[in-house]
Amino acid sequence: MLTNLFKRFWALLVKFFIFILTRLEVNDYYLVLNGNHEHIMKRLHNDEKPFAKPAQKALLNRGN
């Protein structure tokens, strides 16, 4: 019973972290698409955490 409870708790924890990571990628992507130039430049020049992959692709395609 304790093992089953732990498995359920672990599954919920994993789903929560996957949800959080997914939201961070989506937020970066929409930040780039909506063109918040000030925040983008601050992120690029201050060596903060890098943009998520979809956001990096959108940044590259933005100039074309």
mmCIF file as gemmi writes it, N, C-alpha and C atoms, coordinates in Angstrom:
data_model
loop_
_atom_site.group_PDB
_atom_site.id
_atom_site.type_symbol
_atom_site.label_atom_id
_atom_site.label_alt_id
_atom_site.label_comp_id
_atom_site.label_asym_id
_atom_site.label_entity_id
_atom_site.label_seq_id
_atom_site.pdbx_PDB_ins_code
_atom_site.Cartn_x
_atom_site.Cartn_y
_atom_site.Cartn_z
_atom_site.occupancy
_atom_site.B_iso_or_equiv
_atom_site.pdbx_formal_charge
_atom_site.auth_seq_id
_atom_site.auth_asym_id
_atom_site.pdbx_PDB_model_num
ATOM 1 N N . MET Axp A 1 ? 0.82 -1.192 0 1 0 ? 1 A 1
ATOM 2 C CA . MET Axp A 1 ? 0 0 0 1 0 ? 1 A 1
ATOM 3 C C . MET Axp A 1 ? 0.867 1.261 0 1 0 ? 1 A 1
ATOM 4 N N . LEU Axp A 2 ? 1.9 1.247 0.798 1 0 ? 2 A 1
ATOM 5 C CA . LEU Axp A 2 ? 2.802 2.394 0.853 1 0 ? 2 A 1
ATOM 6 C C . LEU Axp A 2 ? 3.525 2.577 -0.479 1 0 ? 2 A 1
ATOM 7 N N . THR Axp A 3 ? 3.892 1.467 -1.113 1 0 ? 3 A 1
ATOM 8 C CA . THR Axp A 3 ? 4.557 1.533 -2.417 1 0 ? 3 A 1
ATOM 9 C C . THR Axp A 3 ? 3.623 2.131 -3.462 1 0 ? 3 A 1
ATOM 10 N N . ASN Axp A 4 ? 2.369 1.718 -3.445 1 0 ? 4 A 1
ATOM 11 C CA . ASN Axp A 4 ? 1.394 2.25 -4.392 1 0 ? 4 A 1
ATOM 12 C C . ASN Axp A 4 ? 1.198 3.757 -4.184 1 0 ? 4 A 1
ATOM 13 N N . LEU Axp A 5 ? 1.141 4.176 -2.945 1 0 ? 5 A 1
ATOM 14 C CA . LEU Axp A 5 ? 0.999 5.594 -2.633 1 0 ? 5 A 1
ATOM 15 C C . LEU Axp A 5 ? 2.212 6.381 -3.124 1 0 ? 5 A 1
ATOM 16 N N . PHE Axp A 6 ? 3.394 5.829 -2.904 1 0 ? 6 A 1
ATOM 17 C CA . PHE Axp A 6 ? 4.618 6.483 -3.365 1 0 ? 6 A 1
ATOM 18 C C . PHE Axp A 6 ? 4.641 6.584 -4.892 1 0 ? 6 A 1
ATOM 19 N N . LYS Axp A 7 ? 4.214 5.529 -5.589 1 0 ? 7 A 1
ATOM 20 C CA . LYS Axp A 7 ? 4.189 5.548 -7.056 1 0 ? 7 A 1
ATOM 21 C C . LYS Axp A 7 ? 3.248 6.632 -7.571 1 0 ? 7 A 1
ATOM 22 N N . ARG Axp A 8 ? 2.095 6.754 -6.945 1 0 ? 8 A 1
ATOM 23 C CA . ARG Axp A 8 ? 1.144 7.787 -7.364 1 0 ? 8 A 1
ATOM 24 C C . ARG Axp A 8 ? 1.696 9.187 -7.1 1 0 ? 8 A 1
ATOM 25 N N . PHE Axp A 9 ? 2.311 9.354 -5.945 1 0 ? 9 A 1
ATOM 26 C CA . PHE Axp A 9 ? 2.913 10.646 -5.615 1 0 ? 9 A 1
ATOM 27 C C . PHE Axp A 9 ? 4.018 10.992 -6.607 1 0 ? 9 A 1
ATOM 28 N N . TRP Axp A 10 ? 4.867 10.022 -6.917 1 0 ? 10 A 1
ATOM 29 C CA . TRP Axp A 10 ? 5.965 10.233 -7.857 1 0 ? 10 A 1
ATOM 30 C C . TRP Axp A 10 ? 5.423 10.592 -9.248 1 0 ? 10 A 1
ATOM 31 N N . ALA Axp A 11 ? 4.373 9.924 -9.689 1 0 ? 11 A 1
ATOM 32 C CA . ALA Axp A 11 ? 3.777 10.212 -11.004 1 0 ? 11 A 1
ATOM 33 C C . ALA Axp A 11 ? 3.235 11.644 -11.046 1 0 ? 11 A 1
ATOM 34 N N . LEU Axp A 12 ? 2.589 12.068 -9.974 1 0 ? 12 A 1
ATOM 35 C CA . LEU Axp A 12 ? 2.084 13.443 -9.922 1 0 ? 12 A 1
ATOM 36 C C . LEU Axp A 12 ? 3.222 14.458 -9.927 1 0 ? 12 A 1
ATOM 37 N N . LEU Axp A 13 ? 4.278 14.154 -9.208 1 0 ? 13 A 1
ATOM 38 C CA . LEU Axp A 13 ? 5.436 15.041 -9.151 1 0 ? 13 A 1
ATOM 39 C C . LEU Axp A 13 ? 6.084 15.181 -10.526 1 0 ? 13 A 1
ATOM 40 N N . VAL Axp A 14 ? 6.245 14.074 -11.227 1 0 ? 14 A 1
ATOM 41 C CA . VAL Axp A 14 ? 6.838 14.099 -12.565 1 0 ? 14 A 1
ATOM 42 C C . VAL Axp A 14 ? 5.955 14.901 -13.52 1 0 ? 14 A 1
ATOM 43 N N . LYS Axp A 15 ? 4.649 14.681 -13.47 1 0 ? 15 A 1
ATOM 44 C CA . LYS Axp A 15 ? 3.733 15.435 -14.338 1 0 ? 15 A 1
ATOM 45 C C . LYS Axp A 15 ? 3.798 16.928 -14.039 1 0 ? 15 A 1
ATOM 46 N N . PHE Axp A 16 ? 3.932 17.274 -12.774 1 0 ? 16 A 1
ATOM 47 C CA . PHE Axp A 16 ? 4.022 18.681 -12.394 1 0 ? 16 A 1
ATOM 48 C C . PHE Axp A 16 ? 5.274 19.325 -12.977 1 0 ? 16 A 1
ATOM 49 N N . PHE Axp A 17 ? 6.426 18.654 -12.861 1 0 ? 17 A 1
ATOM 50 C CA . PHE Axp A 17 ? 7.669 19.228 -13.381 1 0 ? 17 A 1
ATOM 51 C C . PHE Axp A 17 ? 7.654 19.31 -14.901 1 0 ? 17 A 1
ATOM 52 N N . ILE Axp A 18 ? 7.067 18.332 -15.558 1 0 ? 18 A 1
ATOM 53 C CA . ILE Axp A 18 ? 6.944 18.391 -17.018 1 0 ? 18 A 1
ATOM 54 C C . ILE Axp A 18 ? 6.057 19.567 -17.41 1 0 ? 18 A 1
ATOM 55 N N . PHE Axp A 19 ? 4.983 19.777 -16.677 1 0 ? 19 A 1
ATOM 56 C CA . PHE Axp A 19 ? 4.094 20.908 -16.94 1 0 ? 19 A 1
ATOM 57 C C . PHE Axp A 19 ? 4.841 22.233 -16.787 1 0 ? 19 A 1
ATOM 58 N N . ILE Axp A 20 ? 5.619 22.365 -15.718 1 0 ? 20 A 1
ATOM 59 C CA . ILE Axp A 20 ? 6.361 23.606 -15.478 1 0 ? 20 A 1
ATOM 60 C C . ILE Axp A 20 ? 7.372 23.848 -16.594 1 0 ? 20 A 1
ATOM 61 N N . LEU Axp A 21 ? 8.127 22.823 -16.977 1 0 ? 21 A 1
ATOM 62 C CA . LEU Axp A 21 ? 9.116 22.985 -18.045 1 0 ? 21 A 1
ATOM 63 C C . LEU Axp A 21 ? 8.447 23.35 -19.359 1 0 ? 21 A 1
ATOM 64 N N . THR Axp A 22 ? 7.322 22.744 -19.647 1 0 ? 22 A 1
ATOM 65 C CA . THR Axp A 22 ? 6.595 23.059 -20.875 1 0 ? 22 A 1
ATOM 66 C C . THR Axp A 22 ? 6.115 24.502 -20.856 1 0 ? 22 A 1
ATOM 67 N N . ARG Axp A 23 ? 5.619 24.952 -19.739 1 0 ? 23 A 1
ATOM 68 C CA . ARG Axp A 23 ? 5.14 26.336 -19.647 1 0 ? 23 A 1
ATOM 69 C C . ARG Axp A 23 ? 6.273 27.322 -19.853 1 0 ? 23 A 1
ATOM 70 N N . LEU Axp A 24 ? 7.465 27.022 -19.346 1 0 ? 24 A 1
ATOM 71 C CA . LEU Axp A 24 ? 8.595 27.922 -19.535 1 0 ? 24 A 1
ATOM 72 C C . LEU Axp A 24 ? 8.943 28.053 -21.007 1 0 ? 24 A 1
ATOM 73 N N . GLU Axp A 25 ? 8.926 26.932 -21.744 1 0 ? 25 A 1
ATOM 74 C CA . GLU Axp A 25 ? 9.21 26.99 -23.175 1 0 ? 25 A 1
ATOM 75 C C . GLU Axp A 25 ? 8.153 27.804 -23.901 1 0 ? 25 A 1
ATOM 76 N N . VAL Axp A 26 ? 6.901 27.599 -23.571 1 0 ? 26 A 1
ATOM 77 C CA . VAL Axp A 26 ? 5.816 28.325 -24.235 1 0 ? 26 A 1
ATOM 78 C C . VAL Axp A 26 ? 5.914 29.817 -23.927 1 0 ? 26 A 1
ATOM 79 N N . ASN Axp A 27 ? 6.234 30.172 -22.699 1 0 ? 27 A 1
ATOM 80 C CA . ASN Axp A 27 ? 6.363 31.582 -22.338 1 0 ? 27 A 1
ATOM 81 C C . ASN Axp A 27 ? 7.476 32.255 -23.121 1 0 ? 27 A 1
ATOM 82 N N . ASP Axp A 28 ? 8.617 31.591 -23.275 1 0 ? 28 A 1
ATOM 83 C CA . ASP Axp A 28 ? 9.713 32.134 -24.075 1 0 ? 28 A 1
ATOM 84 C C . ASP Axp A 28 ? 9.279 32.341 -25.515 1 0 ? 28 A 1
ATOM 85 N N . TYR Axp A 29 ? 8.57 31.364 -26.054 1 0 ? 29 A 1
ATOM 86 C CA . TYR Axp A 29 ? 8.159 31.418 -27.452 1 0 ? 29 A 1
ATOM 87 C C . TYR Axp A 29 ? 7.212 32.595 -27.688 1 0 ? 29 A 1
ATOM 88 N N . TYR Axp A 30 ? 6.234 32.77 -26.825 1 0 ? 30 A 1
ATOM 89 C CA . TYR Axp A 30 ? 5.294 33.879 -26.999 1 0 ? 30 A 1
ATOM 90 C C . TYR Axp A 30 ? 5.942 35.224 -26.703 1 0 ? 30 A 1
ATOM 91 N N . LEU Axp A 31 ? 6.922 35.248 -25.833 1 0 ? 31 A 1
ATOM 92 C CA . LEU Axp A 31 ? 7.669 36.476 -25.587 1 0 ? 31 A 1
ATOM 93 C C . LEU Axp A 31 ? 8.352 36.93 -26.871 1 0 ? 31 A 1
ATOM 94 N N . VAL Axp A 32 ? 8.946 35.987 -27.589 1 0 ? 32 A 1
ATOM 95 C CA . VAL Axp A 32 ? 9.617 36.309 -28.847 1 0 ? 32 A 1
ATOM 96 C C . VAL Axp A 32 ? 8.596 36.717 -29.903 1 0 ? 32 A 1
ATOM 97 N N . LEU Axp A 33 ? 7.502 35.97 -30.017 1 0 ? 33 A 1
ATOM 98 C CA . LEU Axp A 33 ? 6.501 36.276 -31.046 1 0 ? 33 A 1
ATOM 99 C C . LEU Axp A 33 ? 5.829 37.626 -30.819 1 0 ? 33 A 1
ATOM 100 N N . ASN Axp A 34 ? 5.597 37.97 -29.567 1 0 ? 34 A 1
ATOM 101 C CA . ASN Axp A 34 ? 4.922 39.232 -29.268 1 0 ? 34 A 1
ATOM 102 C C . ASN Axp A 34 ? 5.859 40.425 -29.346 1 0 ? 34 A 1
ATOM 103 N N . GLY Axp A 35 ? 7.151 40.166 -29.429 1 0 ? 35 A 1
ATOM 104 C CA . GLY Axp A 35 ? 8.106 41.231 -29.686 1 0 ? 35 A 1
ATOM 105 C C . GLY Axp A 35 ? 8.386 42.152 -28.523 1 0 ? 35 A 1
ATOM 106 N N . ASN Axp A 36 ? 8.528 41.616 -27.33 1 0 ? 36 A 1
ATOM 107 C CA . ASN Axp A 36 ? 8.925 42.435 -26.193 1 0 ? 36 A 1
ATOM 108 C C . ASN Axp A 36 ? 10.435 42.654 -26.306 1 0 ? 36 A 1
ATOM 109 N N . HIS Axp A 37 ? 10.822 43.626 -27.134 1 0 ? 37 A 1
ATOM 110 C CA . HIS Axp A 37 ? 12.227 43.815 -27.496 1 0 ? 37 A 1
ATOM 111 C C . HIS Axp A 37 ? 13.107 44.113 -26.287 1 0 ? 37 A 1
ATOM 112 N N . GLU Axp A 38 ? 12.606 44.909 -25.383 1 0 ? 38 A 1
ATOM 113 C CA . GLU Axp A 38 ? 13.397 45.289 -24.216 1 0 ? 38 A 1
ATOM 114 C C . GLU Axp A 38 ? 13.773 44.058 -23.389 1 0 ? 38 A 1
ATOM 115 N N . HIS Axp A 39 ? 12.799 43.205 -23.14 1 0 ? 39 A 1
ATOM 116 C CA . HIS Axp A 39 ? 13.067 42.006 -22.339 1 0 ? 39 A 1
ATOM 117 C C . HIS Axp A 39 ? 13.961 41.03 -23.095 1 0 ? 39 A 1
ATOM 118 N N . ILE Axp A 40 ? 13.746 40.9 -24.412 1 0 ? 40 A 1
ATOM 119 C CA . ILE Axp A 40 ? 14.579 39.996 -25.216 1 0 ? 40 A 1
ATOM 120 C C . ILE Axp A 40 ? 16.031 40.446 -25.16 1 0 ? 40 A 1
ATOM 121 N N . MET Axp A 41 ? 16.278 41.725 -25.364 1 0 ? 41 A 1
ATOM 122 C CA . MET Axp A 41 ? 17.651 42.237 -25.352 1 0 ? 41 A 1
ATOM 123 C C . MET Axp A 41 ? 18.286 42.084 -23.977 1 0 ? 41 A 1
ATOM 124 N N . LYS Axp A 42 ? 17.506 42.3 -22.936 1 0 ? 42 A 1
ATOM 125 C CA . LYS Axp A 42 ? 18.04 42.131 -21.588 1 0 ? 42 A 1
ATOM 126 C C . LYS Axp A 42 ? 18.454 40.678 -21.361 1 0 ? 42 A 1
ATOM 127 N N . ARG Axp A 43 ? 17.613 39.742 -21.815 1 0 ? 43 A 1
ATOM 128 C CA . ARG Axp A 43 ? 17.931 38.321 -21.657 1 0 ? 43 A 1
ATOM 129 C C . ARG Axp A 43 ? 19.167 37.933 -22.456 1 0 ? 43 A 1
ATOM 130 N N . LEU Axp A 44 ? 19.301 38.5 -23.667 1 0 ? 44 A 1
ATOM 131 C CA . LEU Axp A 44 ? 20.429 38.134 -24.522 1 0 ? 44 A 1
ATOM 132 C C . LEU Axp A 44 ? 21.744 38.723 -24.023 1 0 ? 44 A 1
ATOM 133 N N . HIS Axp A 45 ? 21.716 39.929 -23.475 1 0 ? 45 A 1
ATOM 134 C CA . HIS Axp A 45 ? 22.951 40.609 -23.097 1 0 ? 45 A 1
ATOM 135 C C . HIS Axp A 45 ? 23.37 40.377 -21.652 1 0 ? 45 A 1
ATOM 136 N N . ASN Axp A 46 ? 22.471 39.959 -20.799 1 0 ? 46 A 1
ATOM 137 C CA . ASN Axp A 46 ? 22.819 39.759 -19.392 1 0 ? 46 A 1
ATOM 138 C C . ASN Axp A 46 ? 23.193 38.322 -19.072 1 0 ? 46 A 1
ATOM 139 N N . ASP Axp A 47 ? 23.286 37.481 -20.083 1 0 ? 47 A 1
ATOM 140 C CA . ASP Axp A 47 ? 23.646 36.067 -19.895 1 0 ? 47 A 1
ATOM 141 C C . ASP Axp A 47 ? 22.75 35.374 -18.881 1 0 ? 47 A 1
ATOM 142 N N . GLU Axp A 48 ? 21.463 35.714 -18.914 1 0 ? 48 A 1
ATOM 143 C CA . GLU Axp A 48 ? 20.525 34.974 -18.076 1 0 ? 48 A 1
ATOM 144 C C . GLU Axp A 48 ? 20.31 33.611 -18.71 1 0 ? 48 A 1
ATOM 145 N N . LYS Axp A 49 ? 19.35 32.865 -18.203 1 0 ? 49 A 1
ATOM 146 C CA . LYS Axp A 49 ? 19.117 31.532 -18.756 1 0 ? 49 A 1
ATOM 147 C C . LYS Axp A 49 ? 18.778 31.646 -20.238 1 0 ? 49 A 1
ATOM 148 N N . PRO Axp A 50 ? 19.273 30.736 -21.056 1 0 ? 50 A 1
ATOM 149 C CA . PRO Axp A 50 ? 19.02 30.83 -22.498 1 0 ? 50 A 1
ATOM 150 C C . PRO Axp A 50 ? 17.549 30.577 -22.822 1 0 ? 50 A 1
ATOM 151 N N . PHE Axp A 51 ? 17.143 31.077 -23.971 1 0 ? 51 A 1
ATOM 152 C CA . PHE Axp A 51 ? 15.775 30.84 -24.418 1 0 ? 51 A 1
ATOM 153 C C . PHE Axp A 51 ? 15.584 29.366 -24.739 1 0 ? 51 A 1
ATOM 154 N N . ALA Axp A 52 ? 14.36 28.902 -24.644 1 0 ? 52 A 1
ATOM 155 C CA . ALA Axp A 52 ? 14.03 27.531 -25.023 1 0 ? 52 A 1
ATOM 156 C C . ALA Axp A 52 ? 14.224 27.371 -26.529 1 0 ? 52 A 1
ATOM 157 N N . LYS Axp A 53 ? 14.397 26.128 -26.974 1 0 ? 53 A 1
ATOM 158 C CA . LYS Axp A 53 ? 14.669 25.846 -28.392 1 0 ? 53 A 1
ATOM 159 C C . LYS Axp A 53 ? 13.636 26.455 -29.342 1 0 ? 53 A 1
ATOM 160 N N . PRO Axp A 54 ? 12.31 26.292 -29.099 1 0 ? 54 A 1
ATOM 161 C CA . PRO Axp A 54 ? 11.351 26.907 -30.021 1 0 ? 54 A 1
ATOM 162 C C . PRO Axp A 54 ? 11.504 28.43 -30.093 1 0 ? 54 A 1
ATOM 163 N N . ALA Axp A 55 ? 11.83 29.05 -28.959 1 0 ? 55 A 1
ATOM 164 C CA . ALA Axp A 55 ? 12.006 30.498 -28.942 1 0 ? 55 A 1
ATOM 165 C C . ALA Axp A 55 ? 13.268 30.899 -29.694 1 0 ? 55 A 1
ATOM 166 N N . GLN Axp A 56 ? 14.326 30.086 -29.583 1 0 ? 56 A 1
ATOM 167 C CA . GLN Axp A 56 ? 15.555 30.381 -30.324 1 0 ? 56 A 1
ATOM 168 C C . GLN Axp A 56 ? 15.304 30.314 -31.825 1 0 ? 56 A 1
ATOM 169 N N . LYS Axp A 57 ? 14.545 29.316 -32.267 1 0 ? 57 A 1
ATOM 170 C CA . LYS Axp A 57 ? 14.212 29.209 -33.691 1 0 ? 57 A 1
ATOM 171 C C . LYS Axp A 57 ? 13.376 30.404 -34.137 1 0 ? 57 A 1
ATOM 172 N N . ALA Axp A 58 ? 12.435 30.821 -33.305 1 0 ? 58 A 1
ATOM 173 C CA . ALA Axp A 58 ? 11.595 31.97 -33.653 1 0 ? 58 A 1
ATOM 174 C C . ALA Axp A 58 ? 12.429 33.246 -33.734 1 0 ? 58 A 1
ATOM 175 N N . LEU Axp A 59 ? 13.431 33.373 -32.848 1 0 ? 59 A 1
ATOM 176 C CA . LEU Axp A 59 ? 14.314 34.541 -32.905 1 0 ? 59 A 1
ATOM 177 C C . LEU Axp A 59 ? 15.099 34.564 -34.207 1 0 ? 59 A 1
ATOM 178 N N . LEU Axp A 60 ? 15.593 33.401 -34.628 1 0 ? 60 A 1
ATOM 179 C CA . LEU Axp A 60 ? 16.358 33.33 -35.875 1 0 ? 60 A 1
ATOM 180 C C . LEU Axp A 60 ? 15.476 33.632 -37.083 1 0 ? 60 A 1
ATOM 181 N N . ASN Axp A 61 ? 14.253 33.137 -37.081 1 0 ? 61 A 1
ATOM 182 C CA . ASN Axp A 61 ? 13.346 33.347 -38.212 1 0 ? 61 A 1
ATOM 183 C C . ASN Axp A 61 ? 12.76 34.751 -38.234 1 0 ? 61 A 1
ATOM 184 N N . ARG Axp A 62 ? 12.871 35.438 -37.145 1 0 ? 62 A 1
ATOM 185 C CA . ARG Axp A 62 ? 12.26 36.755 -37.021 1 0 ? 62 A 1
ATOM 186 C C . ARG Axp A 62 ? 12.897 37.784 -37.948 1 0 ? 62 A 1
ATOM 187 N N . GLY Axp A 63 ? 14.186 37.647 -38.182 1 0 ? 63 A 1
ATOM 188 C CA . GLY Axp A 63 ? 14.889 38.6 -39.032 1 0 ? 63 A 1
ATOM 189 C C . GLY Axp A 63 ? 14.617 38.41 -40.509 1 0 ? 63 A 1
ATOM 190 N N . ASN Axp A 64 ? 14.099 37.253 -40.897 1 0 ? 64 A 1
ATOM 191 C CA . ASN Axp A 64 ? 13.873 36.973 -42.329 1 0 ? 64 A 1
ATOM 192 C C . ASN Axp A 64 ? 12.605 37.595 -42.83 1 0 ? 64 A 1
